PDB file of C-alpha atoms in Angstrom:
ATOM      1  CA  MET A 180     -40.186 -21.361 -48.080  1.00  0.00           C
ATOM      2  CA  ILE A 181     -43.664 -20.419 -47.122  1.00  0.00           C
ATOM      3  CA  ARG A 182     -42.238 -20.608 -43.791  1.00  0.00           C
ATOM      4  CA  ASP A 183     -39.903 -17.954 -44.529  1.00  0.00           C
ATOM      5  CA  ILE A 184     -42.582 -15.178 -44.465  1.00  0.00           C
ATOM      6  CA  SER A 185     -41.934 -12.270 -42.186  1.00  0.00           C
ATOM      7  CA  ASN A 186     -43.517 -12.675 -38.623  1.00  0.00           C
ATOM      8  CA  GLU A 187     -45.067  -9.326 -39.220  1.00  0.00           C
ATOM      9  CA  ILE A 188     -46.804 -10.718 -42.366  1.00  0.00           C
ATOM     10  CA  VAL A 189     -48.003 -13.685 -40.497  1.00  0.00           C
ATOM     11  CA  VAL A 190     -49.367 -11.956 -37.762  1.00  0.00           C
ATOM     12  CA  SER A 191     -51.125  -9.605 -40.330  1.00  0.00           C
ATOM     13  CA  LEU A 192     -52.941 -12.381 -42.087  1.00  0.00           C
ATOM     14  CA  LYS A 193     -54.115 -14.167 -38.933  1.00  0.00           C
ATOM     15  CA  ASP A 194     -55.565 -11.507 -37.364  1.00  0.00           C
ATOM     16  CA  ARG A 195     -57.717 -10.582 -40.593  1.00  0.00           C
ATOM     17  CA  LEU A 196     -58.962 -13.959 -40.147  1.00  0.00           C
ATOM     18  CA  ARG A 197     -59.841 -13.498 -36.681  1.00  0.00           C
ATOM     19  CA  ASP A 198     -61.468 -10.259 -37.481  1.00  0.00           C
ATOM     20  CA  VAL A 199     -63.919 -11.734 -40.103  1.00  0.00           C
ATOM     21  CA  ARG A 200     -64.540 -14.615 -37.680  1.00  0.00           C
ATOM     22  CA  HIS A 201     -65.216 -12.111 -35.094  1.00  0.00           C
ATOM     23  CA  LEU A 202     -68.201 -10.611 -37.292  1.00  0.00           C
ATOM     24  CA  ILE A 203     -69.564 -13.979 -38.164  1.00  0.00           C
ATOM     25  CA  ARG A 204     -69.749 -15.350 -34.433  1.00  0.00           C
ATOM     26  CA  ALA A 205     -71.578 -11.928 -33.517  1.00  0.00           C
ATOM     27  CA  SER A 206     -73.989 -12.448 -36.056  1.00  0.00           C
ATOM     28  CA  ARG A 207     -74.888 -15.780 -35.062  1.00  0.00           C
ATOM     29  CA  HIS A 208     -75.844 -14.483 -31.486  1.00  0.00           C
ATOM     30  CA  GLY A 209     -77.947 -11.981 -33.104  1.00  0.00           C
ATOM     31  CA  VAL A 210     -75.823  -9.013 -32.863  1.00  0.00           C
ATOM     32  CA  GLU A 211     -75.952  -6.740 -35.663  1.00  0.00           C
ATOM     33  CA  PRO A 212     -72.733  -5.247 -36.837  1.00  0.00           C
ATOM     34  CA  VAL A 213     -71.922  -1.617 -36.580  1.00  0.00           C
ATOM     35  CA  THR A 214     -71.755  -1.627 -40.212  1.00  0.00           C
ATOM     36  CA  GLN A 215     -72.640  -3.647 -42.903  1.00  0.00           C
ATOM     37  CA  THR A 216     -69.042  -4.919 -43.561  1.00  0.00           C
ATOM     38  CA  LEU A 217     -69.481  -8.455 -44.980  1.00  0.00           C
ATOM     39  CA  PRO A 218     -71.830  -9.482 -47.606  1.00  0.00           C
ATOM     40  CA  ASP A 219     -75.274 -10.517 -46.248  1.00  0.00           C
ATOM     41  CA  ILE A 220     -74.824 -14.465 -47.204  1.00  0.00           C
ATOM     42  CA  LEU A 221     -72.326 -14.172 -44.179  1.00  0.00           C
ATOM     43  CA  PHE A 222     -74.882 -13.281 -41.746  1.00  0.00           C
ATOM     44  CA  ASP A 223     -77.359 -16.150 -42.679  1.00  0.00           C
ATOM     45  CA  LYS A 224     -77.728 -19.922 -41.880  1.00  0.00           C
ATOM     46  CA  ALA A 225     -74.204 -20.249 -43.767  1.00  0.00           C
ATOM     47  CA  ALA A 226     -72.272 -18.243 -40.882  1.00  0.00           C
ATOM     48  CA  ARG A 227     -71.703 -21.341 -38.777  1.00  0.00           C
ATOM     49  CA  ALA A 228     -70.393 -23.271 -41.799  1.00  0.00           C
ATOM     50  CA  VAL A 229     -68.022 -20.187 -42.768  1.00  0.00           C
ATOM     51  CA  ASP A 230     -66.707 -19.865 -39.139  1.00  0.00           C
ATOM     52  CA  LYS A 231     -65.623 -23.651 -39.070  1.00  0.00           C
ATOM     53  CA  ALA A 232     -63.994 -23.095 -42.476  1.00  0.00           C
ATOM     54  CA  LEU A 233     -61.993 -19.996 -40.887  1.00  0.00           C
ATOM     55  CA  THR A 234     -60.926 -22.038 -38.034  1.00  0.00           C
ATOM     56  CA  ALA A 235     -59.720 -24.453 -40.315  1.00  0.00           C
ATOM     57  CA  ALA A 236     -58.053 -22.215 -42.122  1.00  0.00           C
ATOM     58  CA  GLU A 237     -56.255 -20.397 -39.453  1.00  0.00           C
ATOM     59  CA  THR A 238     -55.095 -23.987 -37.934  1.00  0.00           C
ATOM     60  CA  VAL A 239     -53.573 -24.587 -41.613  1.00  0.00           C
ATOM     61  CA  SER A 240     -52.220 -21.481 -41.546  1.00  0.00           C
ATOM     62  CA  ILE A 241     -50.335 -22.255 -38.293  1.00  0.00           C
ATOM     63  CA  SER A 242     -48.880 -25.568 -39.603  1.00  0.00           C
ATOM     64  CA  LEU A 243     -47.662 -23.714 -42.434  1.00  0.00           C
ATOM     65  CA  VAL A 244     -46.153 -20.661 -41.628  1.00  0.00           C
ATOM     66  CA  SER A 245     -45.541 -21.284 -37.541  1.00  0.00           C
ATOM     67  CA  GLN A 246     -41.783 -21.155 -36.630  1.00  0.00           C
ATOM     68  CA  ASP A 247     -43.084 -23.456 -33.896  1.00  0.00           C
ATOM     69  CA  PRO A 248     -46.563 -25.177 -35.035  1.00  0.00           C
ATOM     70  CA  ALA A 249     -46.265 -27.751 -32.003  1.00  0.00           C
ATOM     71  CA  ALA A 250     -46.705 -24.948 -29.623  1.00  0.00           C
ATOM     72  CA  HIS A 251     -49.884 -23.950 -30.578  1.00  0.00           C
ATOM     73  CA  SER A 252     -51.603 -27.639 -29.650  1.00  0.00           C
ATOM     74  CA  THR A 253     -50.153 -27.415 -26.288  1.00  0.00           C
ATOM     75  CA  THR A 254     -51.727 -25.572 -23.180  1.00  0.00           C
ATOM     76  CA  ILE A 255     -50.409 -22.155 -22.821  1.00  0.00           C
ATOM     77  CA  GLU A 256     -49.337 -21.056 -19.338  1.00  0.00           C
ATOM     78  CA  ALA A 257     -47.569 -17.789 -18.405  1.00  0.00           C
ATOM     79  CA  ARG A 258     -43.783 -18.055 -18.281  1.00  0.00           C
ATOM     80  CA  GLY A 259     -41.332 -15.968 -16.677  1.00  0.00           C
ATOM     81  CA  LEU A 260     -39.757 -13.000 -17.797  1.00  0.00           C
ATOM     82  CA  ASP A 261     -36.273 -14.421 -19.021  1.00  0.00           C
ATOM     83  CA  VAL A 262     -38.593 -16.415 -21.498  1.00  0.00           C
ATOM     84  CA  TYR A 263     -39.826 -13.118 -23.175  1.00  0.00           C
ATOM     85  CA  PHE A 264     -37.329 -10.833 -22.554  1.00  0.00           C
ATOM     86  CA  PRO A 265     -33.786 -12.821 -23.101  1.00  0.00           C
ATOM     87  CA  ALA A 266     -30.521 -11.411 -23.655  1.00  0.00           C
ATOM     88  CA  ASP A 267     -31.454 -11.553 -27.596  1.00  0.00           C
ATOM     89  CA  THR A 268     -34.505  -9.582 -26.970  1.00  0.00           C
ATOM     90  CA  CYS A 269     -36.058 -10.586 -30.861  1.00  0.00           C
ATOM     91  CA  THR A 270     -36.258 -14.074 -29.952  1.00  0.00           C
ATOM     92  CA  GLY A 271     -38.643 -13.496 -27.126  1.00  0.00           C
ATOM     93  CA  GLU A 272     -41.012 -11.667 -29.128  1.00  0.00           C
ATOM     94  CA  ALA A 273     -42.702 -14.508 -30.875  1.00  0.00           C
ATOM     95  CA  PRO A 274     -43.245 -16.430 -27.294  1.00  0.00           C
ATOM     96  CA  PHE A 275     -44.928 -13.335 -25.679  1.00  0.00           C
ATOM     97  CA  ARG A 276     -47.123 -12.459 -28.666  1.00  0.00           C
ATOM     98  CA  ARG A 277     -48.255 -15.939 -29.018  1.00  0.00           C
ATOM     99  CA  ASP A 278     -48.963 -16.877 -25.091  1.00  0.00           C
ATOM    100  CA  ILE A 279     -50.456 -13.298 -24.214  1.00  0.00           C
ATOM    101  CA  TYR A 280     -52.623 -13.579 -27.582  1.00  0.00           C
ATOM    102  CA  TYR A 281     -54.105 -16.704 -26.013  1.00  0.00           C
ATOM    103  CA  LEU A 282     -53.977 -16.194 -22.299  1.00  0.00           C
ATOM    104  CA  THR A 283     -56.020 -12.644 -23.327  1.00  0.00           C
ATOM    105  CA  LYS A 284     -58.317 -15.078 -25.014  1.00  0.00           C
ATOM    106  CA  ARG A 285     -58.808 -17.461 -22.188  1.00  0.00           C
ATOM    107  CA  MET A 286     -59.229 -14.860 -19.376  1.00  0.00           C
ATOM    108  CA  PHE A 287     -61.986 -12.801 -21.587  1.00  0.00           C
ATOM    109  CA  SER A 288     -63.774 -16.014 -22.106  1.00  0.00           C
ATOM    110  CA  VAL A 289     -63.553 -16.821 -18.247  1.00  0.00           C
ATOM    111  CA  LEU A 290     -64.784 -12.920 -17.569  1.00  0.00           C
ATOM    112  CA  GLY A 291     -67.797 -13.143 -19.779  1.00  0.00           C
ATOM    113  CA  SER A 292     -66.472 -11.855 -23.058  1.00  0.00           C
ATOM    114  CA  ASN A 293     -66.572 -14.855 -25.499  1.00  0.00           C
ATOM    115  CA  ASN A 294     -66.252 -13.010 -28.423  1.00  0.00           C
ATOM    116  CA  ALA A 295     -63.754 -10.173 -27.810  1.00  0.00           C
ATOM    117  CA  LEU A 296     -61.636  -9.053 -30.623  1.00  0.00           C
ATOM    118  CA  ILE A 297     -58.143  -9.672 -29.886  1.00  0.00           C
ATOM    119  CA  HIS A 298     -54.909  -9.038 -32.438  1.00  0.00           C
ATOM    120  CA  GLU A 299     -51.662 -10.831 -32.018  1.00  0.00           C
ATOM    121  CA  ALA A 300     -49.913  -7.481 -33.460  1.00  0.00           C
ATOM    122  CA  THR A 301     -51.457  -5.802 -30.394  1.00  0.00           C
ATOM    123  CA  PHE A 302     -48.853  -7.873 -28.216  1.00  0.00           C
ATOM    124  CA  SER A 303     -46.116  -7.400 -30.371  1.00  0.00           C
ATOM    125  CA  GLY A 304     -46.429  -3.500 -29.862  1.00  0.00           C
ATOM    126  CA  VAL A 305     -46.423  -4.220 -25.972  1.00  0.00           C
ATOM    127  CA  HIS A 306     -43.072  -6.418 -26.237  1.00  0.00           C
ATOM    128  CA  GLY A 307     -41.446  -3.283 -28.198  1.00  0.00           C
ATOM    129  CA  ALA A 308     -43.012  -0.923 -25.813  1.00  0.00           C
ATOM    130  CA  MET A 309     -41.467  -2.868 -22.459  1.00  0.00           C
ATOM    131  CA  ILE A 310     -38.242  -2.721 -24.079  1.00  0.00           C
ATOM    132  CA  ARG A 311     -37.896   0.963 -25.191  1.00  0.00           C
ATOM    133  CA  ARG A 312     -39.650   2.106 -22.121  1.00  0.00           C
ATOM    134  CA  HIS A 313     -38.795  -0.170 -19.377  1.00  0.00           C
ATOM    135  CA  GLY A 314     -35.786  -1.813 -20.055  1.00  0.00           C
ATOM    136  CA  ALA A 315     -34.058  -1.089 -16.866  1.00  0.00           C
ATOM    137  CA  LEU A 316     -37.108  -2.676 -14.859  1.00  0.00           C
ATOM    138  CA  LEU A 317     -36.668  -5.958 -16.830  1.00  0.00           C
ATOM    139  CA  ARG A 318     -33.142  -5.759 -16.315  1.00  0.00           C
ATOM    140  CA  ALA A 319     -33.595  -5.309 -12.621  1.00  0.00           C
ATOM    141  CA  ALA A 320     -36.278  -8.215 -12.284  1.00  0.00           C
ATOM    142  CA  LYS A 321     -34.040 -10.749 -14.339  1.00  0.00           C
ATOM    143  CA  VAL A 322     -30.838 -10.142 -12.732  1.00  0.00           C
ATOM    144  CA  ASP A 323     -31.715  -9.895  -9.098  1.00  0.00           C
ATOM    145  CA  GLY A 324     -34.773 -11.616  -9.184  1.00  0.00           C
ATOM    146  CA  GLY A 325     -36.208  -9.731  -5.961  1.00  0.00           C
ATOM    147  CA  LEU A 326     -39.678  -9.639  -5.187  1.00  0.00           C
ATOM    148  CA  ASP A 327     -39.853  -5.673  -5.446  1.00  0.00           C
ATOM    149  CA  ASP A 328     -38.086  -5.610  -8.926  1.00  0.00           C
ATOM    150  CA  ILE A 329     -40.333  -8.177 -10.183  1.00  0.00           C
ATOM    151  CA  SER A 330     -43.678  -6.783  -9.313  1.00  0.00           C
ATOM    152  CA  THR A 331     -42.298  -3.195 -10.388  1.00  0.00           C
ATOM    153  CA  ALA A 332     -41.742  -4.647 -13.938  1.00  0.00           C
ATOM    154  CA  CYS A 333     -44.942  -6.931 -14.257  1.00  0.00           C
ATOM    155  CA  ALA A 334     -47.066  -3.819 -12.990  1.00  0.00           C
ATOM    156  CA  ALA A 335     -45.797  -1.925 -15.924  1.00  0.00           C
ATOM    157  CA  MET A 336     -46.561  -4.718 -18.392  1.00  0.00           C
ATOM    158  CA  ALA A 337     -50.024  -4.856 -16.977  1.00  0.00           C
ATOM    159  CA  ILE A 338     -50.521  -0.943 -17.633  1.00  0.00           C
ATOM    160  CA  GLU A 339     -48.585  -1.404 -21.191  1.00  0.00           C
ATOM    161  CA  LEU A 340     -51.234  -4.702 -21.831  1.00  0.00           C
ATOM    162  CA  GLN A 341     -54.230  -2.519 -20.901  1.00  0.00           C
ATOM    163  CA  SER A 342     -53.085   0.842 -22.682  1.00  0.00           C
ATOM    164  CA  HIS A 343     -52.321  -0.786 -26.160  1.00  0.00           C
ATOM    165  CA  TYR A 344     -55.421  -2.844 -26.195  1.00  0.00           C
ATOM    166  CA  HIS A 345     -57.617  -0.298 -25.290  1.00  0.00           C
ATOM    167  CA  THR A 346     -56.277   2.314 -27.703  1.00  0.00           C
ATOM    168  CA  GLU A 347     -55.673  -0.111 -30.728  1.00  0.00           C
ATOM    169  CA  PRO A 348     -57.357   1.284 -33.887  1.00  0.00           C
ATOM    170  CA  LEU A 349     -59.586  -1.881 -35.273  1.00  0.00           C
ATOM    171  CA  THR A 350     -59.684  -2.466 -38.988  1.00  0.00           C
ATOM    172  CA  LEU A 351     -63.056  -3.897 -38.583  1.00  0.00           C
ATOM    173  CA  PRO A 352     -65.760  -2.360 -36.060  1.00  0.00           C
ATOM    174  CA  ALA A 353     -65.899  -4.463 -33.242  1.00  0.00           C
ATOM    175  CA  HIS A 354     -69.375  -5.575 -32.028  1.00  0.00           C
ATOM    176  CA  TYR A 355     -69.087  -3.667 -29.086  1.00  0.00           C
ATOM    177  CA  GLU A 356     -71.554  -5.976 -27.227  1.00  0.00           C
ATOM    178  CA  ALA A 357     -68.877  -8.625 -27.042  1.00  0.00           C
ATOM    179  CA  GLN A 358     -65.995  -6.181 -25.866  1.00  0.00           C
ATOM    180  CA  PRO A 359     -65.099  -6.117 -22.435  1.00  0.00           C
ATOM    181  CA  ASP A 360     -65.360  -2.948 -20.099  1.00  0.00           C
ATOM    182  CA  THR A 361     -62.428  -1.412 -18.519  1.00  0.00           C
ATOM    183  CA  GLU A 362     -62.446  -2.972 -15.781  1.00  0.00           C
ATOM    184  CA  ALA A 363     -62.405  -6.556 -17.240  1.00  0.00           C
ATOM    185  CA  GLU A 364     -59.714  -5.327 -19.413  1.00  0.00           C
ATOM    186  CA  TYR A 365     -57.730  -4.297 -16.373  1.00  0.00           C
ATOM    187  CA  LEU A 366     -58.425  -7.894 -14.400  1.00  0.00           C
ATOM    188  CA  CYS A 367     -57.210  -9.667 -17.745  1.00  0.00           C
ATOM    189  CA  PHE A 368     -54.188  -7.913 -18.137  1.00  0.00           C
ATOM    190  CA  ALA A 369     -53.301  -7.604 -14.422  1.00  0.00           C
ATOM    191  CA  SER A 370     -53.617 -11.304 -14.270  1.00  0.00           C
ATOM    192  CA  ILE A 371     -51.414 -12.365 -17.072  1.00  0.00           C
ATOM    193  CA  ALA A 372     -49.000  -9.882 -15.684  1.00  0.00           C
ATOM    194  CA  LEU A 373     -49.063 -10.988 -12.196  1.00  0.00           C
ATOM    195  CA  ALA A 374     -48.698 -14.981 -13.814  1.00  0.00           C
ATOM    196  CA  ILE A 375     -45.742 -13.935 -15.293  1.00  0.00           C
ATOM    197  CA  GLY A 376     -44.293 -12.328 -11.990  1.00  0.00           C
ATOM    198  CA  LEU A 377     -45.622 -15.808 -10.156  1.00  0.00           C
ATOM    199  CA  ALA A 378     -43.321 -17.628 -12.982  1.00  0.00           C
ATOM    200  CA  THR A 379     -40.347 -15.394 -12.470  1.00  0.00           C
ATOM    201  CA  TYR A 380     -40.131 -15.613  -8.516  1.00  0.00           C
ATOM    202  CA  ALA A 381     -40.645 -19.276  -8.600  1.00  0.00           C
ATOM    203  CA  ASP A 382     -37.304 -21.110  -7.732  1.00  0.00           C
ATOM    204  CA  HIS A 383     -38.453 -23.697 -10.153  1.00  0.00           C
ATOM    205  CA  GLU A 384     -40.615 -23.894 -13.547  1.00  0.00           C
ATOM    206  CA  PRO A 385     -44.282 -24.160 -12.572  1.00  0.00           C
ATOM    207  CA  GLY A 386     -45.776 -27.716 -13.199  1.00  0.00           C
ATOM    208  CA  GLU A 387     -49.499 -28.028 -13.373  1.00  0.00           C
ATOM    209  CA  GLU A 388     -50.371 -24.877 -11.938  1.00  0.00           C
ATOM    210  CA  ARG A 389     -52.964 -22.774 -13.384  1.00  0.00           C
ATOM    211  CA  LEU A 390     -50.752 -19.431 -12.953  1.00  0.00           C
ATOM    212  CA  VAL A 391     -53.289 -17.275 -14.368  1.00  0.00           C
ATOM    213  CA  GLU A 392     -56.274 -18.453 -13.077  1.00  0.00           C
ATOM    214  CA  SER A 393     -54.804 -18.355  -9.756  1.00  0.00           C
ATOM    215  CA  ALA A 394     -53.902 -14.835 -10.173  1.00  0.00           C
ATOM    216  CA  LEU A 395     -57.429 -13.741 -11.262  1.00  0.00           C
ATOM    217  CA  LEU A 396     -58.995 -15.379  -8.218  1.00  0.00           C
ATOM    218  CA  ALA A 397     -56.338 -13.621  -6.154  1.00  0.00           C
ATOM    219  CA  LEU A 398     -56.906 -10.364  -7.604  1.00  0.00           C
ATOM    220  CA  GLN A 399     -60.975 -10.858  -7.281  1.00  0.00           C
ATOM    221  CA  ALA A 400     -60.407 -11.411  -3.658  1.00  0.00           C
ATOM    222  CA  ARG A 401     -58.779  -8.499  -3.320  1.00  0.00           C
ATOM    223  CA  GLN A 402     -61.142  -6.112  -5.009  1.00  0.00           C
ATOM    224  CA  ASP A 403     -61.024  -3.386  -2.740  1.00  0.00           C
ATOM    225  CA  LYS A 404     -57.052  -3.162  -3.432  1.00  0.00           C
ATOM    226  CA  PHE A 405     -57.686  -3.799  -7.187  1.00  0.00           C
ATOM    227  CA  ASP A 406     -60.034  -1.081  -7.603  1.00  0.00           C
ATOM    228  CA  GLN A 407     -57.951   1.127  -5.660  1.00  0.00           C
ATOM    229  CA  ALA A 408     -55.123   0.260  -8.094  1.00  0.00           C
ATOM    230  CA  ILE A 409     -57.289   1.278 -11.330  1.00  0.00           C
ATOM    231  CA  HIS A 410     -58.275   4.565  -9.857  1.00  0.00           C
ATOM    232  CA  ALA A 411     -54.883   5.442  -8.368  1.00  0.00           C
ATOM    233  CA  THR A 412     -53.142   8.460  -9.692  1.00  0.00           C
ATOM    234  CA  ASP A 413     -49.856   6.433  -9.921  1.00  0.00           C
ATOM    235  CA  ARG A 414     -51.186   3.239 -11.516  1.00  0.00           C
ATOM    236  CA  ALA A 415     -47.849   1.649 -11.933  1.00  0.00           C
ATOM    237  CA  GLU A 416     -46.843   2.202  -7.927  1.00  0.00           C
ATOM    238  CA  ALA A 417     -50.371   1.020  -6.841  1.00  0.00           C
ATOM    239  CA  PHE A 418     -50.076  -2.164  -8.720  1.00  0.00           C
ATOM    240  CA  SER A 419     -46.680  -3.033  -8.071  1.00  0.00           C
ATOM    241  CA  GLY A 420     -47.576  -2.563  -4.447  1.00  0.00           C
ATOM    242  CA  LEU A 421     -50.487  -5.372  -4.803  1.00  0.00           C
ATOM    243  CA  PHE A 422     -48.509  -7.836  -7.063  1.00  0.00           C
ATOM    244  CA  ALA A 423     -45.738  -7.439  -4.218  1.00  0.00           C
ATOM    245  CA  PHE A 424     -48.000  -8.351  -1.591  1.00  0.00           C
ATOM    246  CA  LEU A 425     -49.930 -11.514  -3.496  1.00  0.00           C
ATOM    247  CA  ILE A 426     -46.915 -13.030  -4.986  1.00  0.00           C
ATOM    248  CA  PRO A 427     -45.313 -14.709  -2.241  1.00  0.00           C
ATOM    249  CA  HIS A 428     -49.046 -16.179  -1.178  1.00  0.00           C
ATOM    250  CA  LEU A 429     -49.720 -17.771  -4.669  1.00  0.00           C
ATOM    251  CA  PRO A 430     -48.351 -20.779  -6.361  1.00  0.00           C
TER     252      PRO A 430
END
């Protein structure tokens, strides 16, 4: 069965489709690629049609190989640490990778980067890094559910997300005009990590709340503290303190 193809292969195929679509969309906005990585025909008036075809191909690929196709048609929202890092950690990788990809895409768009190059594989790496490097923090946050433990685990996640995204080797040269700057990266990933903290801290499952958007607005409202966290010697501690301050006051 085609659906039995390994997740690693499926993610790689989807990411390569996204690479090509990224270059095509950039060309339509009059941005020259770093190097001529695609045939000239893809950078003329046919680009729009090719973009639509690749989007359709990605949709078809999801329906064929995704283990949960319906999840891709629903509105993605941040969920708690117990969803992304359950006792059987392997089962949490797929929802973490998928959710963080779509949330990152959404946040970058809100922050003005509509064609940022994003790979799902990046977030597979983050999931593994959280388990290897921060397993004790995750266990404490899930077992006790205390504000300080949740904030500390999610602060570590924000830093891992930004670090993996910022240092990822790209298979195709990105159009750097479309890539977010470092502050936008931190805003994006801190918002996502804070939203996961909110979902973990809540006594009930969130309803219609847009947790990530609420988290972004809260961080922007505390821009001074956010800037201090970015430039702090111990970013993890600084973000943890900021998250612990904000979480009780958000939905």
